[in-house]
Amino acid sequence: MLLKASESEFFFDLLKQSVKTNLANSDLGYSYYFSDNKITLSKAKSKQDNFAVQDSCLSATVVDMEKLFGCVRQPENNPIKLQAGLVHHANGGVLILGLRSLLAQPIVWTKLKQMVVSQTFEWFSADDSHPLPLSIPTMPLDLRIILVGDRLSLAELQEFEPEFYSSSIYAEFESELSITDSQQFNAWMNYLQFISHQLALPKIAKSAFATIYKQATRYTGDQYYLPLSIEWIQSLLLNSSYFIENGEIDASAVCKAFEQKTWRENYLTERFHDEFFTNQIVIDTKTQVVGQINGLSVIEYPGYPKAIGEPTRLSCLVHFGDGELIDIERKTDLAGNIHSKGMMIMQAFIMSEFAINHQLPFSTSLVFEQSYNEIDGDSASLAGMCALISALSNQPIDQQLAVTGSVDQFGHVQSIGGVNEKIEGFFAVCQHQGLTGQQGVIIPASNQRHLSLSDEVIDAISSDKFSIWTVEHVADALYLLTGIPYKDENNISLYKLIHARMQSILMQDRKHEGWLSRWKKIAKSTNTQ
């Protein structure tokens, strides 16, 4: 059986307990006897025999050749000794093994597979240059294997032995639980109480679950999914247990545990924010600028356990040209494929809106200011499109707002990842520069279910010092950013301003072409005479 799950000792213990409840007691196994330089095999009479079965289900996250198959020992001037391995101790039952360890030892995996399929254990020498000193009878083997690994390990196994998937049972231990009603939430609370009991920790107080729920949804990134991850729950309960005051894991203990966790992990985030606080990275949160917008992204550092929200200044300039959108990041090989795709989608929207009957009479350049590493993802395409339309219409964007979201070719806003980190990153900069009450973040409407913000941000929103707006179309975001509707038949609109500017450029171009054409005709006539 292939099981996609965590390779942790605690999970293996829980899985072993679950498997054993559905297994009947296996036979006692076998025993080897030594007599006159001859080894014979017989049925075991008790669990004290050298190759008797120890349990109906055994597990190991890490194995090697000796731990799994045992070995033949021949001490100097002493008789041969046979040492049993896990396959012997679990014979007739189930053996749970970590897949990562097996994949690192292809010979061990190959031998295990061969023995399980043939249902026979054959003794072998670990060193081919030193064969076994004497013949050892083979042992009947009746064993079922559960291989546990993450997605990467399973993919590696599939590449290594693609035919193995067709003959094995595949299953997944769900990492998240979808919450659609109170019964499922109650089941999740009972699950946490079960884990706490298994860890020999105090009971979780009912008052703690509201705090746990908030951190749980932040971990999953969705208000309607709660984690089943053994490691996350184990870490939560163990860390909270150090702050118990009344014999239970209550809300206070959970809050203190997360405060300590945040403090321990926050050094790199604080150093990163200092770059904004000291104006080493420039972010404007108070004025209005044409063709400039605050975008939002997240940075993930290798070896750092969490993502950091990063405000990014995007700027756009318009000049006379042939309709080209110059993505400076792409031109300098600092853009990934998904980013380039987002920019192309943005260009397609502009072309479909304004270049139906004629070519655009201008070109634009778009850049992420103070970006020195490769960027990827399409979450800045909404911000880029708003900056572009601002530059085309010559209307300023309110720098008190930041924008995140991807768009399609029709201007519909689509969800993005890391929404909480992005909001908190911009809030930190606004807070340092001084909250005006008009600052906030524009996010896709479909990301509303992913919100699980820090208490600091929630308090600022509650006191009307900071805001979050959700939008479904680029037109919604443009109205919030500029105060002018994108399209309006009866009043001034961004679309009309852009269209009027285009017509003005085209008319000037035609006048220029007309004057040039007349001059060429006069010059040609003079040459003919």
Coordinates of C-alpha atoms in Angstrom, one line a residue:
M1 CA 0.0 0.0 0.0
L2 CA 1.2 3.5 -0.8
L3 CA 0.0 6.2 1.6
K4 CA 0.6 9.9 1.1
A5 CA 1.2 11.1 4.6
S6 CA 3.8 12.5 7.0
E7 CA 6.9 10.4 7.8
S8 CA 6.9 11.3 11.5
E9 CA 7.3 8.9 14.4
F10 CA 4.2 10.1 16.1
F11 CA 2.1 9.6 13.0
F12 CA 3.6 6.1 12.5
D13 CA 2.6 5.2 16.1
L14 CA -1.0 6.4 15.6
L15 CA -1.2 4.6 12.2
K16 CA 0.2 1.4 13.8
Q17 CA -2.5 1.5 16.5
S18 CA -5.2 2.0 13.9
V19 CA -4.0 -0.9 11.8
K20 CA -3.7 -3.3 14.7
T21 CA -7.3 -2.8 15.6
N22 CA -8.2 -4.5 12.3
L23 CA -5.7 -7.4 12.5
A24 CA -6.0 -10.8 14.0
N25 CA -3.2 -12.2 16.0
S26 CA -0.6 -13.8 13.7
D27 CA 1.2 -17.1 14.1
L28 CA 4.2 -17.2 16.4
G29 CA 6.6 -17.3 13.4
Y30 CA 9.7 -19.4 13.1
S31 CA 12.8 -20.5 14.9
Y32 CA 16.3 -21.5 13.7
Y33 CA 18.2 -24.2 15.4
F34 CA 22.0 -24.9 15.2
S35 CA 23.3 -28.5 15.3
D36 CA 26.6 -29.9 14.0
N37 CA 27.3 -27.0 11.6
K38 CA 23.8 -27.3 10.3
I39 CA 20.9 -24.9 10.6
T40 CA 17.3 -26.1 10.5
L41 CA 14.0 -24.1 10.5
S42 CA 10.9 -25.0 12.5
K43 CA 7.8 -23.3 13.8
A44 CA 8.3 -21.1 16.8
K45 CA 6.9 -22.4 20.1
S46 CA 7.0 -19.1 22.0
K47 CA 7.7 -15.4 21.5
Q48 CA 11.1 -16.0 23.1
D49 CA 12.3 -18.0 20.1
N50 CA 15.0 -16.2 18.0
F51 CA 12.7 -15.5 15.0
A52 CA 9.3 -15.4 16.6
V53 CA 6.8 -12.8 15.6
Q54 CA 6.9 -9.8 18.0
D55 CA 3.8 -7.9 16.9
S56 CA 1.1 -8.0 14.2
C57 CA 2.1 -4.5 13.1
L58 CA 5.5 -2.8 13.3
S59 CA 6.8 0.5 11.9
A60 CA 10.0 2.4 11.2
T61 CA 10.6 5.7 9.6
V62 CA 14.3 5.0 8.9
V63 CA 15.7 1.5 8.0
D64 CA 18.9 0.0 6.7
M65 CA 19.8 -3.4 5.4
E66 CA 20.5 -4.9 8.9
K67 CA 17.5 -3.3 10.6
L68 CA 15.1 -4.5 8.0
F69 CA 16.5 -8.0 7.1
G70 CA 18.6 -8.9 10.0
C71 CA 22.1 -10.3 9.5
V72 CA 24.4 -13.3 9.9
R73 CA 27.1 -12.8 12.5
Q74 CA 30.2 -14.9 12.9
P75 CA 32.3 -13.7 15.8
E76 CA 35.9 -14.8 15.8
N77 CA 36.2 -18.4 17.2
N78 CA 32.5 -18.4 18.0
P79 CA 29.5 -20.1 16.4
I80 CA 27.4 -18.4 13.8
K81 CA 24.6 -16.2 15.0
L82 CA 21.5 -15.1 13.2
Q83 CA 19.9 -11.8 14.0
A84 CA 16.3 -11.1 13.1
G85 CA 15.1 -8.0 11.4
L86 CA 11.7 -6.2 11.1
V87 CA 10.5 -8.5 8.3
H88 CA 10.8 -11.5 10.7
H89 CA 9.3 -9.7 13.7
A90 CA 6.3 -8.7 11.7
N91 CA 5.9 -11.9 9.7
G92 CA 2.3 -12.6 9.1
G93 CA 1.3 -9.0 9.7
V94 CA 1.9 -5.5 8.5
L95 CA 5.1 -3.5 8.3
I96 CA 4.9 0.3 8.0
L97 CA 8.0 1.9 6.5
G98 CA 9.1 5.4 5.6
L99 CA 9.5 5.8 1.8
R100 CA 12.2 8.4 1.9
S101 CA 14.6 6.1 3.6
L102 CA 13.9 3.2 1.2
L103 CA 14.4 5.4 -1.9
A104 CA 17.8 6.4 -0.6
Q105 CA 18.8 2.7 -0.6
P106 CA 17.7 1.2 -3.9
I107 CA 19.2 -2.2 -3.1
V108 CA 17.2 -2.4 0.1
W109 CA 14.0 -1.5 -1.7
T110 CA 14.7 -4.1 -4.5
K111 CA 15.3 -6.9 -2.0
L112 CA 12.2 -6.1 0.1
K113 CA 10.0 -6.0 -3.0
Q114 CA 11.4 -9.3 -4.2
M115 CA 10.9 -11.0 -0.9
V116 CA 7.3 -9.7 -0.4
V117 CA 6.3 -10.8 -3.9
S118 CA 7.9 -14.2 -3.7
Q119 CA 6.7 -14.7 -0.1
T120 CA 10.1 -16.1 0.8
F121 CA 13.0 -14.7 2.8
E122 CA 16.4 -15.8 1.5
W123 CA 19.5 -15.1 3.5
F124 CA 22.2 -13.2 1.8
S125 CA 25.6 -11.7 2.5
A126 CA 25.9 -8.0 2.8
D127 CA 29.3 -8.3 1.2
D128 CA 29.5 -10.1 -2.1
S129 CA 33.1 -10.9 -1.6
H130 CA 32.4 -12.8 1.6
P131 CA 29.6 -15.4 0.9
L132 CA 27.6 -17.0 3.7
P133 CA 29.7 -19.6 5.6
L134 CA 27.0 -22.3 5.3
S135 CA 23.6 -22.9 3.9
I136 CA 20.6 -21.3 5.8
P137 CA 17.1 -22.5 5.0
T138 CA 14.7 -19.9 3.5
M139 CA 11.9 -18.7 5.6
P140 CA 8.2 -18.4 4.4
L141 CA 7.2 -14.8 4.5
D142 CA 3.7 -13.5 4.6
L143 CA 4.0 -9.7 4.9
R144 CA 2.0 -6.7 3.9
I145 CA 3.8 -3.4 3.5
I146 CA 2.5 0.2 3.9
L147 CA 4.9 2.7 2.4
V148 CA 4.4 6.2 3.8
G149 CA 5.8 9.2 2.0
D150 CA 5.1 12.8 0.9
R151 CA 4.2 13.8 -2.6
L152 CA 7.8 14.2 -3.7
S153 CA 8.8 10.7 -2.5
L154 CA 5.8 9.2 -4.2
A155 CA 6.7 10.9 -7.4
E156 CA 10.2 9.6 -7.2
L157 CA 9.0 6.1 -6.7
Q158 CA 6.6 6.4 -9.6
E159 CA 9.5 7.5 -11.8
F160 CA 11.8 4.7 -10.4
E161 CA 9.2 2.0 -10.8
P162 CA 6.1 3.2 -12.8
E163 CA 4.6 -0.3 -13.0
F164 CA 4.5 -0.6 -9.2
Y165 CA 1.5 1.8 -9.0
S166 CA -0.7 -0.6 -11.0
S167 CA -0.2 -3.4 -8.5
S168 CA -0.4 -1.5 -5.2
I169 CA -3.2 0.2 -3.3
Y170 CA -2.9 4.0 -3.2
A171 CA -4.4 6.2 -0.4
E172 CA -3.9 9.7 1.1
F173 CA -4.1 10.9 4.7
E174 CA -5.9 14.2 4.2
S175 CA -3.9 17.1 5.4
E176 CA -7.0 19.3 5.8
L177 CA -10.6 18.9 6.8
S178 CA -13.4 20.8 4.9
I179 CA -15.7 22.5 7.4
T180 CA -19.2 23.0 6.2
D181 CA -21.3 22.6 9.4
S182 CA -20.9 22.5 13.1
Q183 CA -20.7 18.7 13.3
Q184 CA -17.5 18.7 11.3
F185 CA -16.0 21.4 13.5
N186 CA -17.0 19.3 16.6
A187 CA -15.3 16.3 15.0
W188 CA -12.1 18.4 14.5
M189 CA -12.2 19.5 18.1
N190 CA -12.5 15.9 19.2
Y191 CA -9.6 15.1 16.9
L192 CA -7.4 17.6 18.7
Q193 CA -8.5 16.3 22.1
F194 CA -7.5 12.8 20.9
I195 CA -4.0 14.0 19.8
S196 CA -3.6 15.7 23.2
H197 CA -4.5 12.5 25.0
Q198 CA -2.1 10.5 22.9
L199 CA 0.7 12.9 23.8
A200 CA -0.2 12.6 27.5
L201 CA -1.0 16.3 27.6
P202 CA -3.8 18.1 29.6
K203 CA -7.3 18.5 28.1
I204 CA -7.9 21.4 25.8
A205 CA -10.3 24.0 27.3
K206 CA -13.3 25.1 25.2
S207 CA -12.1 28.7 25.5
A208 CA -9.0 27.8 23.6
F209 CA -10.7 26.6 20.4
A210 CA -11.5 30.1 19.1
T211 CA -7.8 31.1 19.3
I212 CA -6.7 27.7 17.8
Y213 CA -9.3 28.1 15.0
K214 CA -7.8 31.5 14.0
Q215 CA -4.2 30.1 13.8
A216 CA -5.5 26.9 12.1
T217 CA -7.1 28.8 9.3
R218 CA -4.0 31.0 8.9
Y219 CA -2.0 27.7 8.6
T220 CA -4.3 26.3 5.9
G221 CA -4.9 29.7 4.2
D222 CA -8.7 29.1 4.1
Q223 CA -11.5 29.8 6.6
Y224 CA -13.3 26.7 5.5
Y225 CA -10.4 24.2 5.9
L226 CA -8.8 23.1 9.2
P227 CA -5.5 21.2 9.4
L228 CA -5.2 17.5 10.2
S229 CA -1.4 17.7 10.1
I230 CA 0.0 15.7 13.0
E231 CA 3.2 17.9 13.1
W232 CA 1.3 21.2 13.3
I233 CA -1.1 20.0 16.0
Q234 CA 1.7 18.3 18.0
S235 CA 3.8 21.5 17.9
L236 CA 0.7 23.6 18.9
L237 CA -0.2 21.5 21.9
L238 CA 3.3 20.9 23.1
N239 CA 4.3 24.6 23.0
S240 CA 1.0 25.6 24.6
S241 CA 1.5 23.1 27.4
Y242 CA 4.5 25.1 28.7
F243 CA 2.1 28.0 29.6
I244 CA -0.6 26.1 31.4
E245 CA -1.7 27.8 34.6
N246 CA -5.0 26.1 35.6
G247 CA -4.5 22.5 34.5
E248 CA -5.9 22.9 31.0
I249 CA -4.6 24.2 27.7
D250 CA -6.7 27.4 27.6
A251 CA -6.8 30.4 25.3
S252 CA -4.2 32.2 27.3
A253 CA -1.7 29.3 27.0
V254 CA -2.3 29.1 23.2
C255 CA -1.9 32.9 22.8
K256 CA 1.4 32.9 24.7
A257 CA 2.7 30.0 22.7
F258 CA 2.0 31.8 19.4
E259 CA 3.4 35.0 20.7
Q260 CA 6.6 33.2 21.6
K261 CA 6.7 31.5 18.3
T262 CA 6.2 34.8 16.4
W263 CA 9.0 36.4 18.5
R264 CA 11.4 33.6 17.7
E265 CA 10.7 33.6 14.0
N266 CA 10.4 37.4 13.5
Y267 CA 14.0 38.5 13.3
L268 CA 14.3 38.3 9.5
T269 CA 10.9 39.9 9.0
E270 CA 11.9 42.8 11.3
R271 CA 15.2 43.3 9.4
F272 CA 13.3 43.3 6.1
H273 CA 10.8 45.9 7.4
D274 CA 13.7 48.1 8.5
E275 CA 14.6 48.5 4.8
F276 CA 11.2 50.3 4.3
F277 CA 11.3 52.2 7.7
T278 CA 14.7 53.7 6.8
N279 CA 13.7 54.5 3.2
Q280 CA 16.2 52.2 1.7
I281 CA 13.2 50.8 -0.2
V282 CA 10.9 53.7 -1.1
I283 CA 7.1 53.2 -0.6
D284 CA 4.7 56.1 -0.7
T285 CA 1.6 55.8 1.4
K286 CA 0.2 59.3 1.4
T287 CA 0.3 61.1 -1.9
Q288 CA -1.2 60.7 -5.4
V289 CA 1.0 59.9 -8.4
V290 CA 0.2 59.3 -12.1
G291 CA 1.4 55.9 -13.3
Q292 CA 2.6 54.6 -10.0
I293 CA 0.9 52.0 -7.7
N294 CA 1.8 50.0 -4.6
G295 CA 1.7 46.3 -5.5
L296 CA 2.0 43.4 -3.0
S297 CA 4.1 40.3 -3.1
V298 CA 5.5 37.7 -0.8
I299 CA 9.1 36.6 -0.3
E300 CA 10.2 33.1 0.8
Y301 CA 13.7 32.7 2.0
P302 CA 15.4 29.3 2.0
G303 CA 15.6 27.9 5.5
Y304 CA 13.1 30.5 6.8
P305 CA 9.8 29.0 8.1
K306 CA 7.4 31.7 6.9
A307 CA 6.7 34.0 4.0
I308 CA 7.2 37.8 4.3
G309 CA 4.8 40.3 2.8
E310 CA 6.6 42.9 0.6
P311 CA 5.0 46.1 -0.7
T312 CA 6.4 46.9 -4.2
R313 CA 6.3 50.1 -6.1
L314 CA 5.3 49.7 -9.8
S315 CA 5.6 52.6 -12.2
C316 CA 4.5 53.0 -15.8
L317 CA 5.5 55.6 -18.4
V318 CA 3.8 56.3 -21.7
H319 CA 5.6 57.6 -24.8
F320 CA 4.9 57.8 -28.5
G321 CA 5.3 54.4 -30.2
D322 CA 3.7 51.4 -31.9
G323 CA 1.6 49.9 -29.1
E324 CA 4.4 47.8 -27.4
L325 CA 4.2 47.1 -23.7
I326 CA 7.8 47.0 -22.5
D327 CA 8.1 44.8 -19.4
I328 CA 11.5 45.9 -18.1
E329 CA 11.6 42.8 -15.8
R330 CA 11.3 40.5 -18.7
K331 CA 13.7 42.5 -20.9
T332 CA 16.4 42.2 -18.2
D333 CA 15.7 38.4 -17.5
L334 CA 14.4 39.2 -14.0
A335 CA 10.9 37.8 -14.7
G336 CA 9.6 34.2 -14.5
N337 CA 7.3 32.6 -17.0
I338 CA 4.1 33.1 -14.9
H339 CA 4.9 36.8 -14.5
S340 CA 5.5 37.2 -18.2
K341 CA 2.1 35.5 -18.8
G342 CA 0.4 38.0 -16.5
M343 CA 1.9 40.9 -18.4
M344 CA 0.8 39.5 -21.7
I345 CA -2.7 39.0 -20.5
M346 CA -2.7 42.6 -19.3
Q347 CA -1.5 43.8 -22.7
A348 CA -4.2 41.7 -24.4
F349 CA -6.9 43.5 -22.3
I350 CA -5.5 46.9 -23.3
M351 CA -5.4 46.0 -26.9
S352 CA -8.9 44.7 -27.0
E353 CA -10.2 47.8 -25.2
F354 CA -8.4 50.5 -27.2
A355 CA -6.9 49.0 -30.4
I356 CA -9.9 47.5 -32.2
N357 CA -10.0 49.9 -35.2
H358 CA -6.4 51.1 -35.2
Q359 CA -3.0 50.4 -33.7
L360 CA -2.2 52.0 -30.4
P361 CA -0.3 55.3 -31.1
F362 CA 1.9 54.9 -28.0
S363 CA 4.1 52.5 -26.2
T364 CA 4.4 51.9 -22.4
S365 CA 7.1 50.7 -20.1
L366 CA 6.3 49.0 -16.8
V367 CA 8.8 48.2 -14.0
F368 CA 9.0 47.0 -10.5
E369 CA 11.1 49.7 -8.8
Q370 CA 14.0 48.6 -6.6
S371 CA 13.6 44.9 -7.6
Y372 CA 17.0 43.2 -7.8
N373 CA 16.0 39.5 -8.0
E374 CA 13.9 37.4 -10.2
I375 CA 10.1 37.8 -9.6
D376 CA 7.4 35.4 -10.7
G377 CA 3.7 34.9 -10.3
D378 CA 0.8 36.8 -11.8
S379 CA -0.5 38.5 -8.6
A380 CA 0.8 41.9 -9.7
S381 CA -1.1 41.9 -13.0
L382 CA -4.0 43.8 -11.5
A383 CA -1.6 46.4 -10.1
G384 CA 0.2 46.7 -13.4
M385 CA -3.0 47.1 -15.3
C386 CA -4.2 49.9 -13.0
A387 CA -0.8 51.7 -13.3
L388 CA -1.0 51.4 -17.1
I389 CA -4.5 52.8 -17.3
S390 CA -3.5 55.6 -14.9
A391 CA -0.6 56.5 -17.1
L392 CA -2.7 56.4 -20.3
S393 CA -5.5 58.5 -18.8
N394 CA -3.0 60.8 -17.0
Q395 CA -5.1 60.4 -13.8
P396 CA -3.2 59.9 -10.4
I397 CA -3.5 56.9 -8.2
D398 CA -4.0 57.2 -4.5
Q399 CA -0.8 55.8 -2.9
Q400 CA -2.6 55.2 0.3
L401 CA -3.9 52.0 -1.3
A402 CA -2.1 48.8 -2.3
V403 CA -3.3 46.3 -4.8
T404 CA -2.9 42.5 -5.3
G405 CA -4.7 40.2 -7.7
S406 CA -4.4 38.5 -11.1
V407 CA -6.6 39.3 -14.0
D408 CA -7.9 37.5 -17.1
Q409 CA -8.2 38.9 -20.6
F410 CA -11.6 40.3 -19.9
G411 CA -10.5 42.3 -16.8
H412 CA -12.0 39.9 -14.2
V413 CA -9.9 39.8 -11.0
Q414 CA -8.8 36.3 -9.8
S415 CA -7.5 35.0 -6.5
I416 CA -3.9 35.0 -5.4
G417 CA -1.9 33.4 -2.6
G418 CA -0.3 34.8 0.5
V419 CA -3.0 37.4 1.0
N420 CA -2.6 37.7 4.8
E421 CA 1.2 38.3 4.6
K422 CA 0.7 40.8 1.8
I423 CA -1.8 42.9 3.8
E424 CA 0.3 42.7 7.0
G425 CA 3.4 43.8 5.1
F426 CA 1.7 46.9 3.7
F427 CA 0.1 47.6 7.0
A428 CA 3.5 47.6 8.8
V429 CA 4.8 50.3 6.4
C430 CA 1.6 52.4 6.7
Q431 CA 1.8 52.1 10.5
H432 CA 5.4 53.3 10.6
Q433 CA 4.7 56.2 8.2
G434 CA 1.5 57.1 10.2
L435 CA -2.0 55.7 9.7
T436 CA -4.2 58.3 7.9
G437 CA -7.5 56.4 8.2
Q438 CA -7.7 56.2 4.3
Q439 CA -5.1 53.6 3.8
G440 CA -5.9 50.0 2.9
V441 CA -5.5 47.1 0.5
I442 CA -7.5 46.0 -2.5
I443 CA -7.8 42.3 -2.9
P444 CA -9.8 39.9 -5.1
A445 CA -13.3 39.1 -3.8
S446 CA -12.5 35.4 -4.1
N447 CA -9.7 35.8 -1.5
Q448 CA -12.1 37.0 1.3
R449 CA -12.4 33.4 2.6
H450 CA -8.6 33.3 3.0
L451 CA -8.4 36.2 5.5
S452 CA -6.9 35.4 8.9
L453 CA -5.1 38.6 9.9
S454 CA -3.1 39.5 12.9
D455 CA -4.8 41.1 15.9
E456 CA -2.9 44.4 15.2
V457 CA -4.5 44.7 11.7
I458 CA -7.9 43.7 12.9
D459 CA -7.8 46.3 15.6
A460 CA -6.8 49.0 13.1
I461 CA -9.7 48.0 10.8
S462 CA -12.2 48.0 13.7
S463 CA -11.1 51.5 14.6
D464 CA -11.4 52.7 11.0
K465 CA -7.7 53.4 10.7
F466 CA -7.1 50.8 7.9
S467 CA -9.4 49.1 5.3
I468 CA -9.7 46.2 3.0
W469 CA -11.7 46.3 -0.2
T470 CA -12.7 43.3 -2.3
V471 CA -13.1 43.7 -6.1
E472 CA -14.3 41.5 -8.9
H473 CA -13.2 43.5 -12.0
V474 CA -10.4 45.9 -12.8
A475 CA -13.0 48.7 -13.1
D476 CA -13.9 48.3 -9.4
A477 CA -10.2 48.7 -8.4
L478 CA -9.7 51.7 -10.7
Y479 CA -12.6 53.6 -9.2
L480 CA -11.2 53.0 -5.7
L481 CA -7.7 54.1 -6.8
T482 CA -8.5 57.2 -8.9
G483 CA -12.0 58.2 -7.8
I484 CA -13.1 58.2 -11.5
P485 CA -15.2 55.4 -13.0
Y486 CA -13.5 53.3 -15.7
K487 CA -16.6 53.5 -18.0
D488 CA -19.6 55.9 -17.6
E489 CA -21.8 56.9 -20.5
N490 CA -23.1 60.1 -18.8
N491 CA -20.0 61.4 -17.0
I492 CA -16.2 61.7 -17.3
S493 CA -14.5 58.3 -17.2
L494 CA -11.0 56.9 -17.6
Y495 CA -12.0 55.1 -20.8
K496 CA -13.1 58.5 -22.3
L497 CA -10.0 60.2 -21.2
I498 CA -7.8 57.5 -22.8
H499 CA -9.8 57.5 -26.0
A500 CA -9.6 61.3 -26.2
R501 CA -5.9 61.2 -25.7
M502 CA -5.5 58.6 -28.4
Q503 CA -7.6 60.6 -30.9
S504 CA -5.5 63.6 -30.2
I505 CA -2.3 61.7 -30.9
L506 CA -3.8 60.2 -34.0
M507 CA -5.0 63.5 -35.4
Q508 CA -1.6 65.1 -34.8
D509 CA -0.1 62.1 -36.5
R510 CA -2.4 62.5 -39.5
K511 CA -1.6 66.3 -39.7
H512 CA 2.1 65.4 -39.6
E513 CA 1.6 62.8 -42.3
G514 CA -0.4 65.2 -44.4
W515 CA 2.3 68.0 -44.2
L516 CA 5.0 65.4 -45.0
S517 CA 3.1 64.0 -47.9
R518 CA 2.6 67.5 -49.4
W519 CA 6.3 68.3 -48.9
K520 CA 7.3 65.0 -50.7
K521 CA 5.0 65.9 -53.7
I522 CA 6.5 69.4 -54.0
A523 CA 10.0 68.0 -53.8
K524 CA 9.2 65.3 -56.4
S525 CA 7.7 67.9 -58.7
T526 CA 10.7 70.2 -58.4
N527 CA 13.1 67.3 -59.2
T528 CA 11.0 66.4 -62.3
Q529 CA 11.2 70.0 -63.6

